[in-house]
Structure formats: structure tokens, C-alpha cells
Amino acid sequence: MSTISKKICLVGDFGVGKTSLIRRFVEREFSDQYLSTVGVKISRKTIELAKTPEQKVENLQLMIWDLEGHTKFKAIAPSYLQGASGAILVADVTRQETVDRLTEHLNLFLSINPKGFIIIAFNKSDLFDEEKMEKLLTTYDFSEQVRVLSTYATSAKTGKDVDLIFEKLAHKIVFPE
């Protein structure tokens, strides 16, 4: 069984939960303490993928780049995004300005990686009313963007859809058709 390695980036404003999503996925942990990422932090996780249940399994090592979310970082962000096969764009549902900037993050990522795939994560959904969450998912529908695979309401705290967003992105990167 061979192992392939692919780079993905988590992109979004500061404090939206990018680091927490990665920690939940890679280490199966969650912490309420906010630690600001400086520059970039790279995590690794190997997952097994198969196109169909009867097909041979591929090992995929995800190189997960956790990018700093501060505005002053925007100038160097393109160099960190270079070579990524995919991205998870993260917004904090309790802070509308982070949701509003998703299109900006999407355009930046695609300007550098036009063949990359994207998942949108509306994080901290555990702090948001379910009805409001449904409205948000409908309002911010990126389905017209061919590179956007899906939009999810995630929670790093509860683990809701965290594995799903990473696995769905990984599967599309390895099996693009």
C-alpha cells in the first residue's frame, strides 16, 4: 500500500476555530483556551481512502497548514497557500464579519490554486440556533462555484462534521472525477 502526501490549508479570520478544528481532527482534543497562530503551523494525519468499498485502499498523508488569520498576514498568505490541493475555509457563525469575508478567502485561494478544491466550514455551530444555521447555509450557498464541494455547519467543540470535512476534501483530492 503506497502513501501519497497532499497539502491542504485552513483559511479564515482570526479566532474562527481553524486550530481547534485541526486539533479535533488530528489529536481528538478540544480546548476552550484561545491561542493565536503566528504565521503557519503544520500538522500531519494519515488516513485511508478507497474510491469504492472493493477498491484497494490508498494511504493519504494530509499536510494540514493552519494559517494565521490576522489581516497583516495577507501579504505573505499567497506563499503559504502555494501548492495546496485543497482548503477548508472557516467562518465563525457568531461573528458575521468572518462569514462576509469567506468570498475574499475563496478568491485568494483560487487565484493561487485554480485547480484546488474547497470546503466551507461554518464553525461554532453549537453556539448558534439550528433554525438560524439553516438560514445561514441557504444564504451563503457557494454551489455556483465549481471548486467548492460543500458547505457544513461544524463544531470543533462537539466534533460535529469535523472528520467529514477533512475526509470529503481528502477523497476529492485523491479521486477528483
PDB file of N, CA, C and O in Angstrom, residues 31-63:
ATOM      1  N   SER A  31      -9.902  22.388  23.218  1.00  0.00           N
ATOM      2  CA  SER A  31      -9.598  23.254  24.345  1.00  0.00           C
ATOM      3  C   SER A  31     -10.301  24.589  24.141  1.00  0.00           C
ATOM      4  O   SER A  31     -10.318  25.118  23.030  1.00  0.00           O
ATOM      5  N   ASP A  32     -10.883  25.119  25.217  1.00  0.00           N
ATOM      6  CA  ASP A  32     -11.548  26.425  25.164  1.00  0.00           C
ATOM      7  C   ASP A  32     -10.550  27.581  25.144  1.00  0.00           C
ATOM      8  O   ASP A  32     -10.914  28.714  24.876  1.00  0.00           O
ATOM      9  N   GLN A  33      -9.295  27.294  25.464  1.00  0.00           N
ATOM     10  CA  GLN A  33      -8.291  28.357  25.532  1.00  0.00           C
ATOM     11  C   GLN A  33      -7.875  28.782  24.132  1.00  0.00           C
ATOM     12  O   GLN A  33      -7.521  27.954  23.303  1.00  0.00           O
ATOM     13  N   TYR A  34      -7.945  30.094  23.889  1.00  0.00           N
ATOM     14  CA  TYR A  34      -7.597  30.629  22.577  1.00  0.00           C
ATOM     15  C   TYR A  34      -6.105  30.888  22.493  1.00  0.00           C
ATOM     16  O   TYR A  34      -5.541  31.600  23.306  1.00  0.00           O
ATOM     17  N   LEU A  35      -5.469  30.265  21.516  1.00  0.00           N
ATOM     18  CA  LEU A  35      -4.064  30.511  21.234  1.00  0.00           C
ATOM     19  C   LEU A  35      -3.969  30.979  19.792  1.00  0.00           C
ATOM     20  O   LEU A  35      -4.328  30.242  18.886  1.00  0.00           O
ATOM     21  N   SER A  36      -3.497  32.178  19.592  1.00  0.00           N
ATOM     22  CA  SER A  36      -3.389  32.732  18.246  1.00  0.00           C
ATOM     23  C   SER A  36      -2.232  32.070  17.503  1.00  0.00           C
ATOM     24  O   SER A  36      -1.137  31.937  18.030  1.00  0.00           O
ATOM     25  N   THR A  37      -2.497  31.613  16.278  1.00  0.00           N
ATOM     26  CA  THR A  37      -1.448  31.037  15.449  1.00  0.00           C
ATOM     27  C   THR A  37      -0.605  32.165  14.881  1.00  0.00           C
ATOM     28  O   THR A  37      -1.136  33.142  14.367  1.00  0.00           O
ATOM     29  N   VAL A  38       0.703  32.017  14.968  1.00  0.00           N
ATOM     30  CA  VAL A  38       1.614  33.009  14.410  1.00  0.00           C
ATOM     31  C   VAL A  38       2.207  32.401  13.140  1.00  0.00           C
ATOM     32  O   VAL A  38       2.840  31.352  13.193  1.00  0.00           O
ATOM     33  N   GLY A  39       1.959  33.047  12.009  1.00  0.00           N
ATOM     34  CA  GLY A  39       2.466  32.527  10.734  1.00  0.00           C
ATOM     35  C   GLY A  39       1.690  31.306  10.302  1.00  0.00           C
ATOM     36  O   GLY A  39       0.536  31.385   9.922  1.00  0.00           O
ATOM     37  N   VAL A  40       2.335  30.157  10.395  1.00  0.00           N
ATOM     38  CA  VAL A  40       1.697  28.909   9.979  1.00  0.00           C
ATOM     39  C   VAL A  40       2.142  27.781  10.903  1.00  0.00           C
ATOM     40  O   VAL A  40       3.270  27.766  11.388  1.00  0.00           O
ATOM     41  N   LYS A  41       1.223  26.851  11.169  1.00  0.00           N
ATOM     42  CA  LYS A  41       1.559  25.640  11.921  1.00  0.00           C
ATOM     43  C   LYS A  41       1.138  24.467  11.047  1.00  0.00           C
ATOM     44  O   LYS A  41       0.035  24.467  10.492  1.00  0.00           O
ATOM     45  N   ILE A  42       2.008  23.488  10.912  1.00  0.00           N
ATOM     46  CA  ILE A  42       1.717  22.348  10.045  1.00  0.00           C
ATOM     47  C   ILE A  42       1.495  21.097  10.888  1.00  0.00           C
ATOM     48  O   ILE A  42       2.323  20.751  11.723  1.00  0.00           O
ATOM     49  N   SER A  43       0.359  20.439  10.658  1.00  0.00           N
ATOM     50  CA  SER A  43       0.039  19.174  11.320  1.00  0.00           C
ATOM     51  C   SER A  43      -0.042  18.096  10.246  1.00  0.00           C
ATOM     52  O   SER A  43      -0.278  18.389   9.069  1.00  0.00           O
ATOM     53  N   ARG A  44       0.123  16.849  10.667  1.00  0.00           N
ATOM     54  CA  ARG A  44       0.036  15.728   9.726  1.00  0.00           C
ATOM     55  C   ARG A  44      -0.946  14.690  10.263  1.00  0.00           C
ATOM     56  O   ARG A  44      -0.981  14.421  11.456  1.00  0.00           O
ATOM     57  N   LYS A  45      -1.674  14.094   9.323  1.00  0.00           N
ATOM     58  CA  LYS A  45      -2.513  12.956   9.697  1.00  0.00           C
ATOM     59  C   LYS A  45      -2.643  12.056   8.474  1.00  0.00           C
ATOM     60  O   LYS A  45      -2.906  12.538   7.367  1.00  0.00           O
ATOM     61  N   THR A  46      -2.449  10.771   8.687  1.00  0.00           N
ATOM     62  CA  THR A  46      -2.591   9.800   7.600  1.00  0.00           C
ATOM     63  C   THR A  46      -3.961   9.144   7.721  1.00  0.00           C
ATOM     64  O   THR A  46      -4.366   8.716   8.800  1.00  0.00           O
ATOM     65  N   ILE A  47      -4.661   9.128   6.593  1.00  0.00           N
ATOM     66  CA  ILE A  47      -5.972   8.484   6.554  1.00  0.00           C
ATOM     67  C   ILE A  47      -6.003   7.491   5.400  1.00  0.00           C
ATOM     68  O   ILE A  47      -5.231   7.610   4.452  1.00  0.00           O
ATOM     69  N   GLU A  48      -6.880   6.508   5.502  1.00  0.00           N
ATOM     70  CA  GLU A  48      -7.042   5.515   4.447  1.00  0.00           C
ATOM     71  C   GLU A  48      -8.250   5.884   3.606  1.00  0.00           C
ATOM     72  O   GLU A  48      -9.303   6.222   4.148  1.00  0.00           O
ATOM     73  N   LEU A  49      -8.059   5.808   2.287  1.00  0.00           N
ATOM     74  CA  LEU A  49      -9.144   6.139   1.361  1.00  0.00           C
ATOM     75  C   LEU A  49      -9.282   5.048   0.310  1.00  0.00           C
ATOM     76  O   LEU A  49      -8.281   4.496  -0.150  1.00  0.00           O
ATOM     77  N   ALA A  50     -10.504   4.783  -0.097  1.00  0.00           N
ATOM     78  CA  ALA A  50     -10.767   3.888  -1.218  1.00  0.00           C
ATOM     79  C   ALA A  50     -11.878   4.519  -2.046  1.00  0.00           C
ATOM     80  O   ALA A  50     -12.825   5.081  -1.503  1.00  0.00           O
ATOM     81  N   LYS A  51     -11.726   4.444  -3.372  1.00  0.00           N
ATOM     82  CA  LYS A  51     -12.731   5.046  -4.252  1.00  0.00           C
ATOM     83  C   LYS A  51     -14.071   4.326  -4.098  1.00  0.00           C
ATOM     84  O   LYS A  51     -15.123   4.943  -4.047  1.00  0.00           O
ATOM     85  N   THR A  52     -13.997   3.022  -4.027  1.00  0.00           N
ATOM     86  CA  THR A  52     -15.191   2.198  -3.805  1.00  0.00           C
ATOM     87  C   THR A  52     -14.830   1.168  -2.731  1.00  0.00           C
ATOM     88  O   THR A  52     -13.642   0.882  -2.528  1.00  0.00           O
ATOM     89  N   PRO A  53     -15.815   0.577  -2.065  1.00  0.00           N
ATOM     90  CA  PRO A  53     -15.508  -0.385  -0.992  1.00  0.00           C
ATOM     91  C   PRO A  53     -14.620  -1.552  -1.440  1.00  0.00           C
ATOM     92  O   PRO A  53     -13.820  -2.058  -0.667  1.00  0.00           O
ATOM     93  N   GLU A  54     -14.732  -1.952  -2.715  1.00  0.00           N
ATOM     94  CA  GLU A  54     -13.938  -3.100  -3.158  1.00  0.00           C
ATOM     95  C   GLU A  54     -12.590  -2.714  -3.768  1.00  0.00           C
ATOM     96  O   GLU A  54     -11.785  -3.568  -4.093  1.00  0.00           O
ATOM     97  N   GLN A  55     -12.335  -1.436  -3.887  1.00  0.00           N
ATOM     98  CA  GLN A  55     -11.077  -0.970  -4.475  1.00  0.00           C
ATOM     99  C   GLN A  55      -9.963  -0.965  -3.432  1.00  0.00           C
ATOM    100  O   GLN A  55     -10.218  -0.871  -2.233  1.00  0.00           O
ATOM    101  N   LYS A  56      -8.712  -1.044  -3.924  1.00  0.00           N
ATOM    102  CA  LYS A  56      -7.594  -1.047  -2.972  1.00  0.00           C
ATOM    103  C   LYS A  56      -7.512   0.296  -2.246  1.00  0.00           C
ATOM    104  O   LYS A  56      -7.839   1.338  -2.789  1.00  0.00           O
ATOM    105  N   VAL A  57      -7.076   0.222  -1.020  1.00  0.00           N
ATOM    106  CA  VAL A  57      -7.014   1.394  -0.151  1.00  0.00           C
ATOM    107  C   VAL A  57      -5.737   2.175  -0.441  1.00  0.00           C
ATOM    108  O   VAL A  57      -4.680   1.601  -0.660  1.00  0.00           O
ATOM    109  N   GLU A  58      -5.869   3.485  -0.448  1.00  0.00           N
ATOM    110  CA  GLU A  58      -4.724   4.387  -0.575  1.00  0.00           C
ATOM    111  C   GLU A  58      -4.495   5.042   0.788  1.00  0.00           C
ATOM    112  O   GLU A  58      -5.440   5.435   1.455  1.00  0.00           O
ATOM    113  N   ASN A  59      -3.246   5.144   1.174  1.00  0.00           N
ATOM    114  CA  ASN A  59      -2.915   5.909   2.370  1.00  0.00           C
ATOM    115  C   ASN A  59      -2.630   7.340   1.928  1.00  0.00           C
ATOM    116  O   ASN A  59      -1.818   7.558   1.030  1.00  0.00           O
ATOM    117  N   LEU A  60      -3.283   8.277   2.550  1.00  0.00           N
ATOM    118  CA  LEU A  60      -3.062   9.685   2.239  1.00  0.00           C
ATOM    119  C   LEU A  60      -2.553  10.378   3.484  1.00  0.00           C
ATOM    120  O   LEU A  60      -3.204  10.362   4.520  1.00  0.00           O
ATOM    121  N   GLN A  61      -1.373  10.972   3.356  1.00  0.00           N
ATOM    122  CA  GLN A  61      -0.862  11.792   4.456  1.00  0.00           C
ATOM    123  C   GLN A  61      -1.263  13.233   4.165  1.00  0.00           C
ATOM    124  O   GLN A  61      -0.836  13.822   3.178  1.00  0.00           O
ATOM    125  N   LEU A  62      -2.141  13.760   5.008  1.00  0.00           N
ATOM    126  CA  LEU A  62      -2.554  15.152   4.877  1.00  0.00           C
ATOM    127  C   LEU A  62      -1.556  16.034   5.603  1.00  0.00           C
ATOM    128  O   LEU A  62      -1.269  15.815   6.775  1.00  0.00           O
ATOM    129  N   MET A  63      -1.019  16.995   4.876  1.00  0.00           N
ATOM    130  CA  MET A  63      -0.174  18.024   5.472  1.00  0.00           C
ATOM    131  C   MET A  63      -1.121  19.206   5.659  1.00  0.00           C
ATOM    132  O   MET A  63      -1.507  19.852   4.679  1.00  0.00           O
TER     133      MET A  63
END
